[in-house]
Amino acid sequence: MTLQRPRSFLHLQEAALRWAPKQLQELYELGPQLGRGGFGTVFSGTRLSDGSPVAIKYVARESVLQWHELPDGTRVPMEVVLMEKVGSGCHNVIRLLDWFEQPDSILLVMERPEQSQDLFDILRQQGVLCEEAARRLFCQVLEAVRHCTACGVLHRDIKPENLLVNPETGSLKLIDFGCGTFLQERVFTTFAGTRAYSPPEWICLGYYHGHAATVWSLGVLLYVMVCGCLPFQEDHDIVSGQLWFRQQVSPECQHLIRRCLSKHYVERPELEEVLRHPWVWGGRL
């Protein structure tokens, strides 16, 4: 069971200038394609006013998962609304700088940390992370999630592909709010995200709580960091909850992962409990 990047199911235009609106071209210089995911293609770019590096995400209009209606009746992509809500106060969350709406597409202009690559590629190159490296990154993910929660935002797709890491400095940023929504206390009955990171209650019962599902995804993420593979591949694996560690992992780290991956959502720790866990602080149980 190895890490594999999901195959894209969209066939987007390769020639960036073909879809870039004139207004964007006046403000930004488009560069090569950086990557392609299930819901969009990301290009490098430069802000002409000051030479700052940016990332420009192209999303076909029909691929926008959710729209949010403003009080004046204007419909705005939910991803834009969420990124504006979390856009300040935490350096571990990517910032939205600008956005453009086209008849057939949406373009998001974001900050682009130089020298960074997503955690998926780092894990693919290294296999696994030592626990000290995993801890440094995981703590930054926790801070990003805490900030999103404080802003009333549920990301719903926390995974290595959505974490940008600078290998030299170790700084991390949470990206891609395309699956996100507003946080609510009542249960969610629709799912957006990556199936392998979904909690068992969604698969069995068709609903989930935002906080508990987030903690589950954090447990999957930490397992992937220290073991180099997914803990569960198929739905029946997720539901059974049988967990094996394929690498040498400390008892403290195993304890945190097992708690986050508790089959019953009421038994999972709150985010603040995760932040206080001995492994997160580098201590022993």
PDB file of C-alpha atoms in Angstrom:
ATOM      1  CA  MET A   1       0.000   0.000   0.000  1.00  0.00           C
ATOM      2  CA  THR A   2       2.063   2.918  -1.283  1.00  0.00           C
ATOM      3  CA  LEU A   3       1.287   6.579  -1.726  1.00  0.00           C
ATOM      4  CA  GLN A   4      -0.004   7.422  -5.165  1.00  0.00           C
ATOM      5  CA  ARG A   5      -1.113  10.823  -6.383  1.00  0.00           C
ATOM      6  CA  PRO A   6      -4.768  10.710  -7.461  1.00  0.00           C
ATOM      7  CA  ARG A   7      -5.331  10.831 -11.209  1.00  0.00           C
ATOM      8  CA  SER A   8      -6.957  13.987 -12.516  1.00  0.00           C
ATOM      9  CA  PHE A   9     -10.323  13.556 -14.178  1.00  0.00           C
ATOM     10  CA  LEU A  10     -10.461  17.001 -15.782  1.00  0.00           C
ATOM     11  CA  HIS A  11      -9.015  17.798 -19.183  1.00  0.00           C
ATOM     12  CA  LEU A  12      -8.136  21.457 -18.808  1.00  0.00           C
ATOM     13  CA  GLN A  13      -6.537  23.718 -21.344  1.00  0.00           C
ATOM     14  CA  GLU A  14      -2.747  23.558 -21.335  1.00  0.00           C
ATOM     15  CA  ALA A  15      -2.173  26.984 -22.877  1.00  0.00           C
ATOM     16  CA  ALA A  16      -2.500  29.387 -19.937  1.00  0.00           C
ATOM     17  CA  LEU A  17      -2.782  32.573 -21.978  1.00  0.00           C
ATOM     18  CA  ARG A  18      -5.761  31.143 -23.802  1.00  0.00           C
ATOM     19  CA  TRP A  19      -7.985  31.469 -20.739  1.00  0.00           C
ATOM     20  CA  ALA A  20      -6.273  34.251 -18.770  1.00  0.00           C
ATOM     21  CA  PRO A  21      -8.443  37.407 -18.822  1.00  0.00           C
ATOM     22  CA  LYS A  22      -6.894  40.682 -19.932  1.00  0.00           C
ATOM     23  CA  GLN A  23      -7.185  42.136 -16.422  1.00  0.00           C
ATOM     24  CA  LEU A  24      -5.114  39.277 -15.000  1.00  0.00           C
ATOM     25  CA  GLN A  25      -2.486  39.629 -17.735  1.00  0.00           C
ATOM     26  CA  GLU A  26      -2.134  43.323 -16.903  1.00  0.00           C
ATOM     27  CA  LEU A  27      -1.375  42.525 -13.255  1.00  0.00           C
ATOM     28  CA  TYR A  28       0.416  39.175 -13.396  1.00  0.00           C
ATOM     29  CA  GLU A  29       2.834  37.362 -15.675  1.00  0.00           C
ATOM     30  CA  LEU A  30       1.905  33.711 -16.085  1.00  0.00           C
ATOM     31  CA  GLY A  31       4.562  31.017 -15.848  1.00  0.00           C
ATOM     32  CA  PRO A  32       4.718  27.236 -16.232  1.00  0.00           C
ATOM     33  CA  GLN A  33       2.168  24.823 -14.828  1.00  0.00           C
ATOM     34  CA  LEU A  34       2.934  23.774 -11.258  1.00  0.00           C
ATOM     35  CA  GLY A  35       0.434  20.981 -10.852  1.00  0.00           C
ATOM     36  CA  ARG A  36      -2.977  19.610 -11.603  1.00  0.00           C
ATOM     37  CA  GLY A  37      -5.543  18.189  -9.223  1.00  0.00           C
ATOM     38  CA  GLY A  38      -9.045  16.840  -9.353  1.00  0.00           C
ATOM     39  CA  PHE A  39     -10.668  20.270  -9.481  1.00  0.00           C
ATOM     40  CA  GLY A  40      -8.153  22.630 -11.027  1.00  0.00           C
ATOM     41  CA  THR A  41      -4.780  23.410 -12.514  1.00  0.00           C
ATOM     42  CA  VAL A  42      -2.202  25.635 -10.804  1.00  0.00           C
ATOM     43  CA  PHE A  43       0.299  27.808 -12.679  1.00  0.00           C
ATOM     44  CA  SER A  44       3.234  29.796 -11.406  1.00  0.00           C
ATOM     45  CA  GLY A  45       3.149  33.538 -11.884  1.00  0.00           C
ATOM     46  CA  THR A  46       4.708  36.854 -10.949  1.00  0.00           C
ATOM     47  CA  ARG A  47       2.992  40.014  -9.726  1.00  0.00           C
ATOM     48  CA  LEU A  48       4.175  42.719 -12.092  1.00  0.00           C
ATOM     49  CA  SER A  49       3.945  45.560  -9.569  1.00  0.00           C
ATOM     50  CA  ASP A  50       6.634  44.181  -7.259  1.00  0.00           C
ATOM     51  CA  GLY A  51       7.913  40.914  -8.729  1.00  0.00           C
ATOM     52  CA  SER A  52       6.372  38.785  -5.975  1.00  0.00           C
ATOM     53  CA  PRO A  53       5.866  35.107  -6.860  1.00  0.00           C
ATOM     54  CA  VAL A  54       2.234  33.980  -7.038  1.00  0.00           C
ATOM     55  CA  ALA A  55       0.296  30.841  -7.847  1.00  0.00           C
ATOM     56  CA  ILE A  56      -2.693  31.093 -10.190  1.00  0.00           C
ATOM     57  CA  LYS A  57      -5.333  28.391  -9.879  1.00  0.00           C
ATOM     58  CA  TYR A  58      -7.678  27.750 -12.797  1.00  0.00           C
ATOM     59  CA  VAL A  59     -10.982  26.036 -11.942  1.00  0.00           C
ATOM     60  CA  ALA A  60     -13.552  25.211 -14.603  1.00  0.00           C
ATOM     61  CA  ARG A  61     -16.880  26.723 -13.590  1.00  0.00           C
ATOM     62  CA  GLU A  62     -18.672  23.373 -13.586  1.00  0.00           C
ATOM     63  CA  SER A  63     -16.041  22.024 -11.171  1.00  0.00           C
ATOM     64  CA  VAL A  64     -16.748  24.576  -8.434  1.00  0.00           C
ATOM     65  CA  LEU A  65     -18.197  22.415  -5.654  1.00  0.00           C
ATOM     66  CA  GLN A  66     -20.087  25.116  -3.755  1.00  0.00           C
ATOM     67  CA  TRP A  67     -21.260  28.674  -4.221  1.00  0.00           C
ATOM     68  CA  HIS A  68     -22.119  31.160  -1.489  1.00  0.00           C
ATOM     69  CA  GLU A  69     -24.795  33.788  -1.956  1.00  0.00           C
ATOM     70  CA  LEU A  70     -24.001  37.208  -0.523  1.00  0.00           C
ATOM     71  CA  PRO A  71     -26.719  39.456   0.979  1.00  0.00           C
ATOM     72  CA  ASP A  72     -26.966  41.396  -2.299  1.00  0.00           C
ATOM     73  CA  GLY A  73     -27.669  38.187  -4.225  1.00  0.00           C
ATOM     74  CA  THR A  74     -24.202  37.864  -5.727  1.00  0.00           C
ATOM     75  CA  ARG A  75     -22.940  34.278  -5.948  1.00  0.00           C
ATOM     76  CA  VAL A  76     -19.297  33.771  -4.998  1.00  0.00           C
ATOM     77  CA  PRO A  77     -17.308  30.508  -5.019  1.00  0.00           C
ATOM     78  CA  MET A  78     -17.217  29.100  -1.482  1.00  0.00           C
ATOM     79  CA  GLU A  79     -13.452  28.609  -1.820  1.00  0.00           C
ATOM     80  CA  VAL A  80     -13.025  32.375  -2.216  1.00  0.00           C
ATOM     81  CA  VAL A  81     -15.235  33.138   0.799  1.00  0.00           C
ATOM     82  CA  LEU A  82     -13.392  30.654   3.007  1.00  0.00           C
ATOM     83  CA  MET A  83      -9.936  31.858   1.976  1.00  0.00           C
ATOM     84  CA  GLU A  84     -10.906  35.438   2.741  1.00  0.00           C
ATOM     85  CA  LYS A  85     -12.122  34.355   6.197  1.00  0.00           C
ATOM     86  CA  VAL A  86      -8.824  32.633   7.071  1.00  0.00           C
ATOM     87  CA  GLY A  87      -6.578  35.001   5.133  1.00  0.00           C
ATOM     88  CA  SER A  88      -4.962  36.757   8.093  1.00  0.00           C
ATOM     89  CA  GLY A  89      -3.703  35.820  11.523  1.00  0.00           C
ATOM     90  CA  CYS A  90      -1.872  32.576  10.730  1.00  0.00           C
ATOM     91  CA  HIS A  91       1.239  32.153   8.580  1.00  0.00           C
ATOM     92  CA  ASN A  92       0.494  28.428   8.235  1.00  0.00           C
ATOM     93  CA  VAL A  93      -2.477  29.087   5.919  1.00  0.00           C
ATOM     94  CA  ILE A  94      -2.027  30.160   2.293  1.00  0.00           C
ATOM     95  CA  ARG A  95      -3.307  33.656   1.466  1.00  0.00           C
ATOM     96  CA  LEU A  96      -5.659  34.589  -1.364  1.00  0.00           C
ATOM     97  CA  LEU A  97      -4.418  37.745  -3.088  1.00  0.00           C
ATOM     98  CA  ASP A  98      -6.912  38.195  -5.912  1.00  0.00           C
ATOM     99  CA  TRP A  99      -9.538  36.367  -7.925  1.00  0.00           C
ATOM    100  CA  PHE A 100     -11.245  36.673 -11.295  1.00  0.00           C
ATOM    101  CA  GLU A 101     -14.506  35.307 -12.628  1.00  0.00           C
ATOM    102  CA  GLN A 102     -14.846  34.240 -16.241  1.00  0.00           C
ATOM    103  CA  PRO A 103     -17.943  32.903 -18.036  1.00  0.00           C
ATOM    104  CA  ASP A 104     -16.484  29.393 -17.958  1.00  0.00           C
ATOM    105  CA  SER A 105     -13.922  29.511 -15.147  1.00  0.00           C
ATOM    106  CA  ILE A 106     -12.721  30.947 -11.858  1.00  0.00           C
ATOM    107  CA  LEU A 107      -9.120  32.098 -11.339  1.00  0.00           C
ATOM    108  CA  LEU A 108      -7.592  32.416  -7.878  1.00  0.00           C
ATOM    109  CA  VAL A 109      -4.309  34.253  -7.329  1.00  0.00           C
ATOM    110  CA  MET A 110      -2.481  33.138  -4.184  1.00  0.00           C
ATOM    111  CA  GLU A 111       0.842  33.694  -2.529  1.00  0.00           C
ATOM    112  CA  ARG A 112       3.517  31.247  -3.677  1.00  0.00           C
ATOM    113  CA  PRO A 113       6.181  30.396  -1.104  1.00  0.00           C
ATOM    114  CA  GLU A 114       9.421  29.921  -3.015  1.00  0.00           C
ATOM    115  CA  GLN A 115      11.406  26.687  -2.637  1.00  0.00           C
ATOM    116  CA  SER A 116       8.304  24.886  -1.392  1.00  0.00           C
ATOM    117  CA  GLN A 117       6.931  21.518  -2.479  1.00  0.00           C
ATOM    118  CA  ASP A 118       3.949  19.582  -1.277  1.00  0.00           C
ATOM    119  CA  LEU A 119       4.382  17.043   1.491  1.00  0.00           C
ATOM    120  CA  PHE A 120       3.209  14.254  -0.794  1.00  0.00           C
ATOM    121  CA  ASP A 121       6.277  14.699  -3.023  1.00  0.00           C
ATOM    122  CA  ILE A 122       8.568  14.914   0.002  1.00  0.00           C
ATOM    123  CA  LEU A 123       7.184  11.635   1.352  1.00  0.00           C
ATOM    124  CA  ARG A 124       7.450  10.023  -2.055  1.00  0.00           C
ATOM    125  CA  GLN A 125      11.135  10.971  -2.155  1.00  0.00           C
ATOM    126  CA  GLN A 126      12.000  10.135   1.459  1.00  0.00           C
ATOM    127  CA  GLY A 127       9.546   7.325   2.195  1.00  0.00           C
ATOM    128  CA  VAL A 128       8.904   8.353   5.797  1.00  0.00           C
ATOM    129  CA  LEU A 129       9.754  11.200   8.126  1.00  0.00           C
ATOM    130  CA  CYS A 130      11.589  10.782  11.392  1.00  0.00           C
ATOM    131  CA  GLU A 131       9.345  11.608  14.325  1.00  0.00           C
ATOM    132  CA  GLU A 132      11.102  14.882  15.072  1.00  0.00           C
ATOM    133  CA  ALA A 133      10.527  16.127  11.506  1.00  0.00           C
ATOM    134  CA  ALA A 134       6.955  14.827  11.568  1.00  0.00           C
ATOM    135  CA  ARG A 135       6.339  16.612  14.864  1.00  0.00           C
ATOM    136  CA  ARG A 136       7.556  19.961  13.545  1.00  0.00           C
ATOM    137  CA  LEU A 137       5.256  19.733  10.530  1.00  0.00           C
ATOM    138  CA  PHE A 138       2.309  18.263  12.407  1.00  0.00           C
ATOM    139  CA  CYS A 139       2.395  21.080  14.966  1.00  0.00           C
ATOM    140  CA  GLN A 140       2.125  23.596  12.124  1.00  0.00           C
ATOM    141  CA  VAL A 141      -0.831  21.691  10.676  1.00  0.00           C
ATOM    142  CA  LEU A 142      -2.485  21.835  14.096  1.00  0.00           C
ATOM    143  CA  GLU A 143      -1.982  25.601  14.233  1.00  0.00           C
ATOM    144  CA  ALA A 144      -3.475  25.977  10.748  1.00  0.00           C
ATOM    145  CA  VAL A 145      -6.490  23.866  11.712  1.00  0.00           C
ATOM    146  CA  ARG A 146      -6.954  25.755  14.982  1.00  0.00           C
ATOM    147  CA  HIS A 147      -6.939  29.034  13.054  1.00  0.00           C
ATOM    148  CA  CYS A 148      -9.477  27.737  10.516  1.00  0.00           C
ATOM    149  CA  THR A 149     -11.705  26.492  13.328  1.00  0.00           C
ATOM    150  CA  ALA A 150     -11.528  29.864  15.089  1.00  0.00           C
ATOM    151  CA  CYS A 151     -12.593  31.494  11.813  1.00  0.00           C
ATOM    152  CA  GLY A 152     -15.539  29.115  11.445  1.00  0.00           C
ATOM    153  CA  VAL A 153     -14.018  27.233   8.520  1.00  0.00           C
ATOM    154  CA  LEU A 154     -13.872  23.468   7.973  1.00  0.00           C
ATOM    155  CA  HIS A 155     -11.173  22.500   5.442  1.00  0.00           C
ATOM    156  CA  ARG A 156     -12.341  18.871   4.897  1.00  0.00           C
ATOM    157  CA  ASP A 157      -9.336  17.779   2.819  1.00  0.00           C
ATOM    158  CA  ILE A 158      -6.282  17.762   5.066  1.00  0.00           C
ATOM    159  CA  LYS A 159      -3.713  15.495   3.394  1.00  0.00           C
ATOM    160  CA  PRO A 160      -0.061  15.658   2.249  1.00  0.00           C
ATOM    161  CA  GLU A 161      -1.007  16.970  -1.211  1.00  0.00           C
ATOM    162  CA  ASN A 162      -2.533  20.052   0.440  1.00  0.00           C
ATOM    163  CA  LEU A 163       0.447  20.928   2.618  1.00  0.00           C
ATOM    164  CA  LEU A 164       3.224  23.068   1.142  1.00  0.00           C
ATOM    165  CA  VAL A 165       6.581  22.680   2.870  1.00  0.00           C
ATOM    166  CA  ASN A 166       9.826  24.597   2.481  1.00  0.00           C
ATOM    167  CA  PRO A 167      12.460  21.841   2.902  1.00  0.00           C
ATOM    168  CA  GLU A 168      15.128  24.351   3.939  1.00  0.00           C
ATOM    169  CA  THR A 169      13.200  26.197   6.656  1.00  0.00           C
ATOM    170  CA  GLY A 170      10.599  23.551   7.516  1.00  0.00           C
ATOM    171  CA  SER A 171       7.787  26.111   7.277  1.00  0.00           C
ATOM    172  CA  LEU A 172       4.394  24.729   6.227  1.00  0.00           C
ATOM    173  CA  LYS A 173       1.224  26.150   4.706  1.00  0.00           C
ATOM    174  CA  LEU A 174      -2.223  24.600   4.362  1.00  0.00           C
ATOM    175  CA  ILE A 175      -3.609  25.074   0.836  1.00  0.00           C
ATOM    176  CA  ASP A 176      -6.665  24.233  -1.312  1.00  0.00           C
ATOM    177  CA  PHE A 177      -9.982  25.124   0.311  1.00  0.00           C
ATOM    178  CA  GLY A 178     -11.971  23.803  -2.640  1.00  0.00           C
ATOM    179  CA  CYS A 179     -13.639  21.113  -0.495  1.00  0.00           C
ATOM    180  CA  GLY A 180     -14.149  23.379   2.493  1.00  0.00           C
ATOM    181  CA  THR A 181     -17.320  24.764   4.030  1.00  0.00           C
ATOM    182  CA  PHE A 182     -18.529  26.713   7.051  1.00  0.00           C
ATOM    183  CA  LEU A 183     -18.053  24.927  10.355  1.00  0.00           C
ATOM    184  CA  GLN A 184     -21.288  23.928  12.085  1.00  0.00           C
ATOM    185  CA  GLU A 185     -22.174  22.099  15.287  1.00  0.00           C
ATOM    186  CA  ARG A 186     -24.900  19.956  13.706  1.00  0.00           C
ATOM    187  CA  VAL A 187     -23.939  16.931  11.656  1.00  0.00           C
ATOM    188  CA  PHE A 188     -22.894  17.089   8.009  1.00  0.00           C
ATOM    189  CA  THR A 189     -24.776  14.828   5.597  1.00  0.00           C
ATOM    190  CA  THR A 190     -22.681  15.523   2.489  1.00  0.00           C
ATOM    191  CA  PHE A 191     -19.003  14.726   2.124  1.00  0.00           C
ATOM    192  CA  ALA A 192     -16.286  16.545   0.212  1.00  0.00           C
ATOM    193  CA  GLY A 193     -12.667  15.516   0.374  1.00  0.00           C
ATOM    194  CA  THR A 194     -10.585  12.384  -0.130  1.00  0.00           C
ATOM    195  CA  ARG A 195     -12.247   9.034   0.555  1.00  0.00           C
ATOM    196  CA  ALA A 196      -9.183   7.462   2.212  1.00  0.00           C
ATOM    197  CA  TYR A 197      -9.250  10.253   4.818  1.00  0.00           C
ATOM    198  CA  SER A 198     -12.990  10.005   5.539  1.00  0.00           C
ATOM    199  CA  PRO A 199     -14.142   8.727   8.960  1.00  0.00           C
ATOM    200  CA  PRO A 200     -15.984   5.440   9.502  1.00  0.00           C
ATOM    201  CA  GLU A 201     -19.214   7.132  10.604  1.00  0.00           C
ATOM    202  CA  TRP A 202     -19.553   8.702   7.164  1.00  0.00           C
ATOM    203  CA  ILE A 203     -19.134   5.352   5.438  1.00  0.00           C
ATOM    204  CA  CYS A 204     -21.465   3.493   7.826  1.00  0.00           C
ATOM    205  CA  LEU A 205     -24.050   6.106   8.744  1.00  0.00           C
ATOM    206  CA  GLY A 206     -23.862   8.806   6.071  1.00  0.00           C
ATOM    207  CA  TYR A 207     -23.113  11.650   8.456  1.00  0.00           C
ATOM    208  CA  TYR A 208     -20.204  13.090  10.442  1.00  0.00           C
ATOM    209  CA  HIS A 209     -19.346  15.881  12.862  1.00  0.00           C
ATOM    210  CA  GLY A 210     -16.900  18.474  11.593  1.00  0.00           C
ATOM    211  CA  HIS A 211     -14.536  18.476  14.572  1.00  0.00           C
ATOM    212  CA  ALA A 212     -14.409  14.683  14.918  1.00  0.00           C
ATOM    213  CA  ALA A 213     -13.884  14.160  11.183  1.00  0.00           C
ATOM    214  CA  THR A 214     -11.032  16.675  11.232  1.00  0.00           C
ATOM    215  CA  VAL A 215      -9.302  14.861  14.090  1.00  0.00           C
ATOM    216  CA  TRP A 216      -9.708  11.574  12.180  1.00  0.00           C
ATOM    217  CA  SER A 217      -8.022  13.089   9.108  1.00  0.00           C
ATOM    218  CA  LEU A 218      -5.211  14.391  11.324  1.00  0.00           C
ATOM    219  CA  GLY A 219      -4.668  10.841  12.588  1.00  0.00           C
ATOM    220  CA  VAL A 220      -4.481   9.541   9.023  1.00  0.00           C
ATOM    221  CA  LEU A 221      -2.056  12.331   8.119  1.00  0.00           C
ATOM    222  CA  LEU A 222       0.263  11.622  11.050  1.00  0.00           C
ATOM    223  CA  TYR A 223       0.248   7.901  10.245  1.00  0.00           C
ATOM    224  CA  VAL A 224       1.198   8.673   6.635  1.00  0.00           C
ATOM    225  CA  MET A 225       4.035  10.929   7.826  1.00  0.00           C
ATOM    226  CA  VAL A 226       5.677   8.318  10.056  1.00  0.00           C
ATOM    227  CA  CYS A 227       4.761   5.145   8.153  1.00  0.00           C
ATOM    228  CA  GLY A 228       4.883   6.304   4.523  1.00  0.00           C
ATOM    229  CA  CYS A 229       1.552   4.748   3.531  1.00  0.00           C
ATOM    230  CA  LEU A 230      -2.147   5.059   4.253  1.00  0.00           C
ATOM    231  CA  PRO A 231      -3.472   3.243   7.326  1.00  0.00           C
ATOM    232  CA  PHE A 232      -6.656   2.252   5.473  1.00  0.00           C
ATOM    233  CA  GLN A 233      -7.150   1.806   1.753  1.00  0.00           C
ATOM    234  CA  GLU A 234     -10.679   0.437   1.315  1.00  0.00           C
ATOM    235  CA  ASP A 235     -13.961   1.291   3.001  1.00  0.00           C
ATOM    236  CA  HIS A 236     -14.041  -1.987   4.920  1.00  0.00           C
ATOM    237  CA  ASP A 237     -10.565  -1.222   6.299  1.00  0.00           C
ATOM    238  CA  ILE A 238     -11.731   2.169   7.560  1.00  0.00           C
ATOM    239  CA  VAL A 239     -14.816   0.654   9.175  1.00  0.00           C
ATOM    240  CA  SER A 240     -12.931  -2.232  10.802  1.00  0.00           C
ATOM    241  CA  GLY A 241     -10.409   0.170  12.313  1.00  0.00           C
ATOM    242  CA  GLN A 242      -7.648  -2.440  12.525  1.00  0.00           C
ATOM    243  CA  LEU A 243      -4.421  -0.487  12.737  1.00  0.00           C
ATOM    244  CA  TRP A 244      -0.930  -1.869  12.142  1.00  0.00           C
ATOM    245  CA  PHE A 245       2.300   0.109  12.237  1.00  0.00           C
ATOM    246  CA  ARG A 246       4.617  -0.856   9.416  1.00  0.00           C
ATOM    247  CA  GLN A 247       7.499   1.222  10.755  1.00  0.00           C
ATOM    248  CA  GLN A 248       9.170   1.620  14.142  1.00  0.00           C
ATOM    249  CA  VAL A 249       6.994   4.245  15.799  1.00  0.00           C
ATOM    250  CA  SER A 250       7.309   5.414  19.396  1.00  0.00           C
ATOM    251  CA  PRO A 251       4.579   4.435  21.895  1.00  0.00           C
ATOM    252  CA  GLU A 252       3.686   8.104  22.348  1.00  0.00           C
ATOM    253  CA  CYS A 253       3.166   8.643  18.627  1.00  0.00           C
ATOM    254  CA  GLN A 254       1.199   5.405  18.315  1.00  0.00           C
ATOM    255  CA  HIS A 255      -0.989   6.471  21.227  1.00  0.00           C
ATOM    256  CA  LEU A 256      -1.856   9.795  19.578  1.00  0.00           C
ATOM    257  CA  ILE A 257      -2.613   8.169  16.220  1.00  0.00           C
ATOM    258  CA  ARG A 258      -4.792   5.474  17.796  1.00  0.00           C
ATOM    259  CA  ARG A 259      -6.759   8.085  19.743  1.00  0.00           C
ATOM    260  CA  CYS A 260      -7.343  10.203  16.631  1.00  0.00           C
ATOM    261  CA  LEU A 261      -8.383   7.081  14.714  1.00  0.00           C
ATOM    262  CA  SER A 262     -10.871   5.861  17.323  1.00  0.00           C
ATOM    263  CA  LYS A 263     -13.730   4.106  15.528  1.00  0.00           C
ATOM    264  CA  HIS A 264     -16.361   5.940  17.578  1.00  0.00           C
ATOM    265  CA  TYR A 265     -16.199   9.674  17.011  1.00  0.00           C
ATOM    266  CA  VAL A 266     -17.118  10.501  20.623  1.00  0.00           C
ATOM    267  CA  GLU A 267     -13.895   8.793  21.748  1.00  0.00           C
ATOM    268  CA  ARG A 268     -11.634  10.974  19.613  1.00  0.00           C
ATOM    269  CA  PRO A 269      -9.854  13.849  21.349  1.00  0.00           C
ATOM    270  CA  GLU A 270     -10.782  17.466  20.815  1.00  0.00           C
ATOM    271  CA  LEU A 271      -8.292  19.532  18.826  1.00  0.00           C
ATOM    272  CA  GLU A 272      -7.048  21.227  22.001  1.00  0.00           C
ATOM    273  CA  GLU A 273      -6.391  17.782  23.517  1.00  0.00           C
ATOM    274  CA  VAL A 274      -4.314  16.868  20.480  1.00  0.00           C
ATOM    275  CA  LEU A 275      -2.344  20.077  20.935  1.00  0.00           C
ATOM    276  CA  ARG A 276      -1.647  19.098  24.555  1.00  0.00           C
ATOM    277  CA  HIS A 277      -0.660  15.503  23.821  1.00  0.00           C
ATOM    278  CA  PRO A 278       2.778  14.512  25.191  1.00  0.00           C
ATOM    279  CA  TRP A 279       4.039  13.465  21.753  1.00  0.00           C
ATOM    280  CA  VAL A 280       3.213  16.898  20.325  1.00  0.00           C
ATOM    281  CA  TRP A 281       5.300  18.425  23.110  1.00  0.00           C
ATOM    282  CA  GLY A 282       8.113  15.927  22.673  1.00  0.00           C
ATOM    283  CA  GLY A 283       7.473  14.241  26.022  1.00  0.00           C
ATOM    284  CA  ARG A 284       6.553  10.785  27.249  1.00  0.00           C
ATOM    285  CA  LEU A 285       3.200   9.388  28.343  1.00  0.00           C
TER     286      LEU A 285
END
